[in-house]
Amino acid sequence: MKKNNYFRFAVIALCSLSMTICSIVIQTIKEPIIASASFVSMQYSIEDPHNVLNDQQKEFIKKVFEENFPKMWEKYSYQTEVPDVTFIIDSSKIPLYYSGIHIGNGKIILQENLFSESTSEDRRKDVIIHELFHIAQGYKNVKTFSWLTEGLDDYFSSEYYSQQEASSIPTEYTQGELYDGYHTTAGFLKWIEKEYPESTMKLHRIMQIFSILKS
């Protein structure tokens, strides 16, 4: 319990620090932080070397991409150029314990079994959205905080997730360790947001600012 409290206070301190840094740094690089989907062309492609997908599944990917990525990019990205997104359907290029992974440069690898009959469309949608959000995040120089990257992804992606997936994220931090990432960290971020409104978005921007300054 003491360990959990320690991490609670650590992240609270991190959020408080982020507010201060944001107010100073964001003024000097305000324009790159905002990217509008209204002025850019969103392009995607699908690489399916083993012919896993049928036409309906390809159309499904297109629909998820077009209905969600422009909105998340406009709201959460800082980059002025939208990368061409490539969906690669190839299990040989991804660890078995991942359903999907973003490998940089707009490339997303998805497990082939994600498109099997036993996988629901909601599950496919949620995995695709999670990986698309990593593109919008653009955290390029904060690899040490992968647990926070994944937690922020789940926190913000819940806006686009299926109802079942969104409801599975706890409304507050209740158990586990903060560095478990994903839903556990997302639940803690919800708790933080109640105590410090808008702190989660400011923390997100700080992660992006560090990427800008170090690139």
Coordinates of C-alpha atoms in Angstrom, one line a residue:
M1 CA 0.0 0.0 0.0
K2 CA 2.8 2.4 0.8
K3 CA 4.4 1.7 -2.5
N4 CA 1.1 2.5 -4.3
N5 CA 0.8 5.8 -2.3
Y6 CA 4.4 6.7 -3.3
F7 CA 3.6 6.4 -6.9
R8 CA 0.4 8.3 -6.5
F9 CA 2.3 11.3 -5.0
A10 CA 5.0 10.9 -7.7
V11 CA 2.5 11.2 -10.5
I12 CA 0.6 14.1 -8.8
A13 CA 3.9 15.9 -8.5
L14 CA 4.6 15.1 -12.2
C15 CA 1.3 16.5 -13.2
S16 CA 1.8 19.7 -11.1
L17 CA 5.2 20.2 -12.7
S18 CA 3.7 19.7 -16.2
M19 CA 1.3 22.6 -15.6
T20 CA 4.2 24.9 -14.7
I21 CA 6.4 23.8 -17.6
C22 CA 3.5 24.0 -20.1
S23 CA 2.7 27.6 -19.2
I24 CA 6.3 28.6 -20.0
V25 CA 7.3 26.3 -22.9
I26 CA 4.0 26.1 -24.8
Q27 CA 4.1 29.8 -25.5
T28 CA 7.2 29.5 -27.5
I29 CA 6.1 26.5 -29.6
K30 CA 2.4 27.0 -29.6
E31 CA 1.9 26.6 -33.3
P32 CA 3.5 23.1 -33.8
I33 CA 1.3 21.8 -30.9
I34 CA -1.9 22.3 -33.0
A35 CA -2.6 20.4 -36.2
S36 CA -5.9 20.6 -37.9
A37 CA -7.4 17.7 -39.8
S38 CA -9.4 20.2 -41.9
F39 CA -6.3 21.2 -43.8
V40 CA -4.5 17.9 -44.4
S41 CA -5.2 14.8 -46.4
M42 CA -5.4 11.6 -44.5
Q43 CA -3.9 8.6 -46.5
Y44 CA -3.8 5.0 -45.5
S45 CA -2.8 1.7 -47.2
I46 CA -3.0 -2.0 -46.3
E47 CA -0.2 -4.5 -46.7
D48 CA -1.5 -8.1 -46.5
P49 CA 1.2 -10.4 -47.7
H50 CA -0.6 -13.6 -46.7
N51 CA -4.0 -12.6 -48.1
V52 CA -5.7 -12.8 -44.7
L53 CA -8.3 -10.1 -45.3
N54 CA -11.4 -10.3 -47.4
D55 CA -13.0 -7.2 -49.0
Q56 CA -15.4 -6.7 -46.0
Q57 CA -12.5 -6.7 -43.5
K58 CA -10.5 -4.2 -45.7
E59 CA -13.6 -2.0 -45.7
F60 CA -13.8 -2.3 -42.0
I61 CA -10.3 -1.0 -41.5
K62 CA -11.0 1.9 -43.8
K63 CA -14.2 2.8 -41.9
V64 CA -12.4 2.7 -38.5
F65 CA -9.6 4.8 -39.9
E66 CA -11.8 7.4 -41.6
E67 CA -14.2 7.8 -38.7
N68 CA -11.7 8.1 -35.9
F69 CA -8.2 9.1 -37.0
P70 CA -8.9 12.6 -38.4
K71 CA -10.7 13.5 -35.1
M72 CA -8.0 12.2 -32.8
W73 CA -5.3 13.7 -34.9
E74 CA -6.9 17.2 -34.9
K75 CA -7.5 17.0 -31.1
Y76 CA -4.4 15.4 -29.8
S77 CA -1.5 15.6 -32.3
Y78 CA 1.1 18.4 -32.4
Q79 CA 2.7 17.5 -35.8
T80 CA 2.0 19.7 -38.8
E81 CA 2.4 16.8 -41.3
V82 CA 0.2 13.8 -41.2
P83 CA 2.1 10.6 -41.9
D84 CA 0.7 8.1 -44.4
V85 CA -0.7 5.3 -42.3
T86 CA 0.1 1.7 -43.3
F87 CA -1.7 -1.3 -41.8
I88 CA 0.5 -4.4 -42.0
I89 CA -1.3 -7.7 -41.5
D90 CA 1.6 -10.1 -40.7
S91 CA 1.9 -12.2 -37.5
S92 CA 5.5 -13.0 -38.2
K93 CA 6.5 -9.4 -37.5
I94 CA 4.8 -9.0 -34.2
P95 CA 5.2 -10.8 -30.8
L96 CA 2.3 -13.3 -30.1
Y97 CA 1.3 -11.4 -26.9
Y98 CA 0.5 -8.3 -28.9
S99 CA -2.7 -7.8 -31.0
G100 CA -1.2 -4.8 -32.6
I101 CA 1.9 -2.6 -32.4
H102 CA 2.9 0.8 -33.8
I103 CA 6.5 0.7 -35.1
G104 CA 6.9 4.3 -36.1
N105 CA 6.5 6.3 -39.3
G106 CA 2.8 5.6 -39.4
K107 CA 3.2 1.8 -39.6
I108 CA 0.9 -0.4 -37.6
I109 CA 1.4 -4.2 -37.5
L110 CA -1.7 -6.3 -36.7
Q111 CA -2.0 -9.9 -35.7
E112 CA -3.6 -12.1 -38.4
N113 CA -5.9 -13.7 -35.8
L114 CA -7.4 -10.3 -35.1
F115 CA -9.4 -11.0 -38.2
S116 CA -10.5 -14.5 -37.4
E117 CA -14.2 -15.4 -37.0
S118 CA -13.6 -15.7 -33.2
T119 CA -12.6 -12.1 -32.8
S120 CA -15.4 -9.5 -32.6
E121 CA -15.6 -6.4 -34.6
D122 CA -15.5 -4.3 -31.4
R123 CA -12.2 -6.0 -30.5
R124 CA -10.7 -5.2 -33.9
K125 CA -11.9 -1.7 -33.7
D126 CA -10.4 -1.1 -30.3
V127 CA -7.0 -2.5 -31.2
I128 CA -6.9 -0.4 -34.4
I129 CA -7.9 2.8 -32.5
H130 CA -5.3 2.2 -29.8
E131 CA -2.5 1.9 -32.4
L132 CA -3.8 4.9 -34.4
F133 CA -3.7 7.0 -31.2
H134 CA 0.0 6.2 -30.8
I135 CA 0.6 7.9 -34.1
A136 CA -1.3 11.0 -32.9
Q137 CA 0.7 10.9 -29.6
G138 CA 4.0 11.3 -31.3
Y139 CA 6.1 10.6 -28.2
K140 CA 9.5 10.1 -29.7
N141 CA 11.9 10.7 -26.8
V142 CA 10.2 9.4 -23.7
K143 CA 10.7 5.6 -24.1
T144 CA 11.5 5.2 -20.4
F145 CA 7.9 6.0 -19.6
S146 CA 6.2 3.4 -21.8
W147 CA 3.8 2.6 -19.0
L148 CA 2.6 6.2 -19.0
T149 CA 2.5 6.3 -22.8
E150 CA 0.1 3.3 -22.8
G151 CA -1.9 4.7 -20.0
L152 CA -2.4 8.0 -21.7
D153 CA -3.3 6.2 -24.9
D154 CA -6.1 4.2 -23.1
Y155 CA -7.2 7.2 -21.2
F156 CA -7.8 9.3 -24.4
S157 CA -8.7 6.4 -26.7
S158 CA -11.6 5.5 -24.5
E159 CA -13.4 8.3 -26.2
Y160 CA -13.3 6.3 -29.4
Y161 CA -13.3 2.7 -28.0
S162 CA -16.3 0.4 -28.1
Q163 CA -18.7 0.8 -25.2
Q164 CA -17.5 -2.5 -23.6
E165 CA -13.8 -1.5 -23.8
A166 CA -14.4 2.0 -22.6
S167 CA -16.4 0.8 -19.6
S168 CA -13.6 -1.7 -18.7
I169 CA -11.3 1.2 -17.8
P170 CA -11.7 1.9 -14.1
T171 CA -13.1 5.3 -13.1
E172 CA -10.2 5.7 -10.6
Y173 CA -7.0 4.1 -9.5
T174 CA -8.0 1.1 -7.3
Q175 CA -5.3 -1.6 -7.6
G176 CA -2.1 -2.7 -9.2
E177 CA 1.0 -0.5 -9.8
L178 CA 1.0 2.7 -11.8
Y179 CA 3.7 1.4 -14.1
D180 CA 1.4 -1.5 -15.2
G181 CA 0.3 0.9 -17.9
Y182 CA -2.8 0.5 -20.1
H183 CA -6.1 0.3 -18.2
T184 CA -4.5 0.5 -14.7
T185 CA -2.7 3.7 -15.5
A186 CA -5.7 5.1 -17.3
G187 CA -7.8 4.6 -14.2
F188 CA -5.3 6.5 -12.2
L189 CA -5.3 9.3 -14.7
K190 CA -9.1 9.5 -14.3
W191 CA -8.6 9.9 -10.6
I192 CA -5.9 12.6 -11.2
E193 CA -8.3 14.4 -13.6
K194 CA -10.9 14.7 -10.9
E195 CA -8.4 16.2 -8.5
Y196 CA -6.6 18.4 -11.1
P197 CA -8.9 19.2 -14.0
E198 CA -7.1 19.4 -17.4
S199 CA -3.9 18.0 -15.9
T200 CA -4.0 14.9 -18.1
M201 CA -4.1 16.9 -21.4
K202 CA -1.2 19.1 -20.0
L203 CA 0.8 16.0 -19.2
H204 CA 0.1 14.7 -22.7
R205 CA 1.4 18.0 -24.2
I206 CA 4.5 17.9 -22.0
M207 CA 5.3 14.4 -23.4
Q208 CA 5.0 15.9 -26.9
I209 CA 7.0 19.0 -26.0
F210 CA 9.9 16.9 -24.9
S211 CA 9.7 15.1 -28.3
I212 CA 9.8 18.5 -30.1
L213 CA 12.7 19.8 -28.1
K214 CA 14.8 16.7 -28.5
S215 CA 14.1 16.1 -32.2

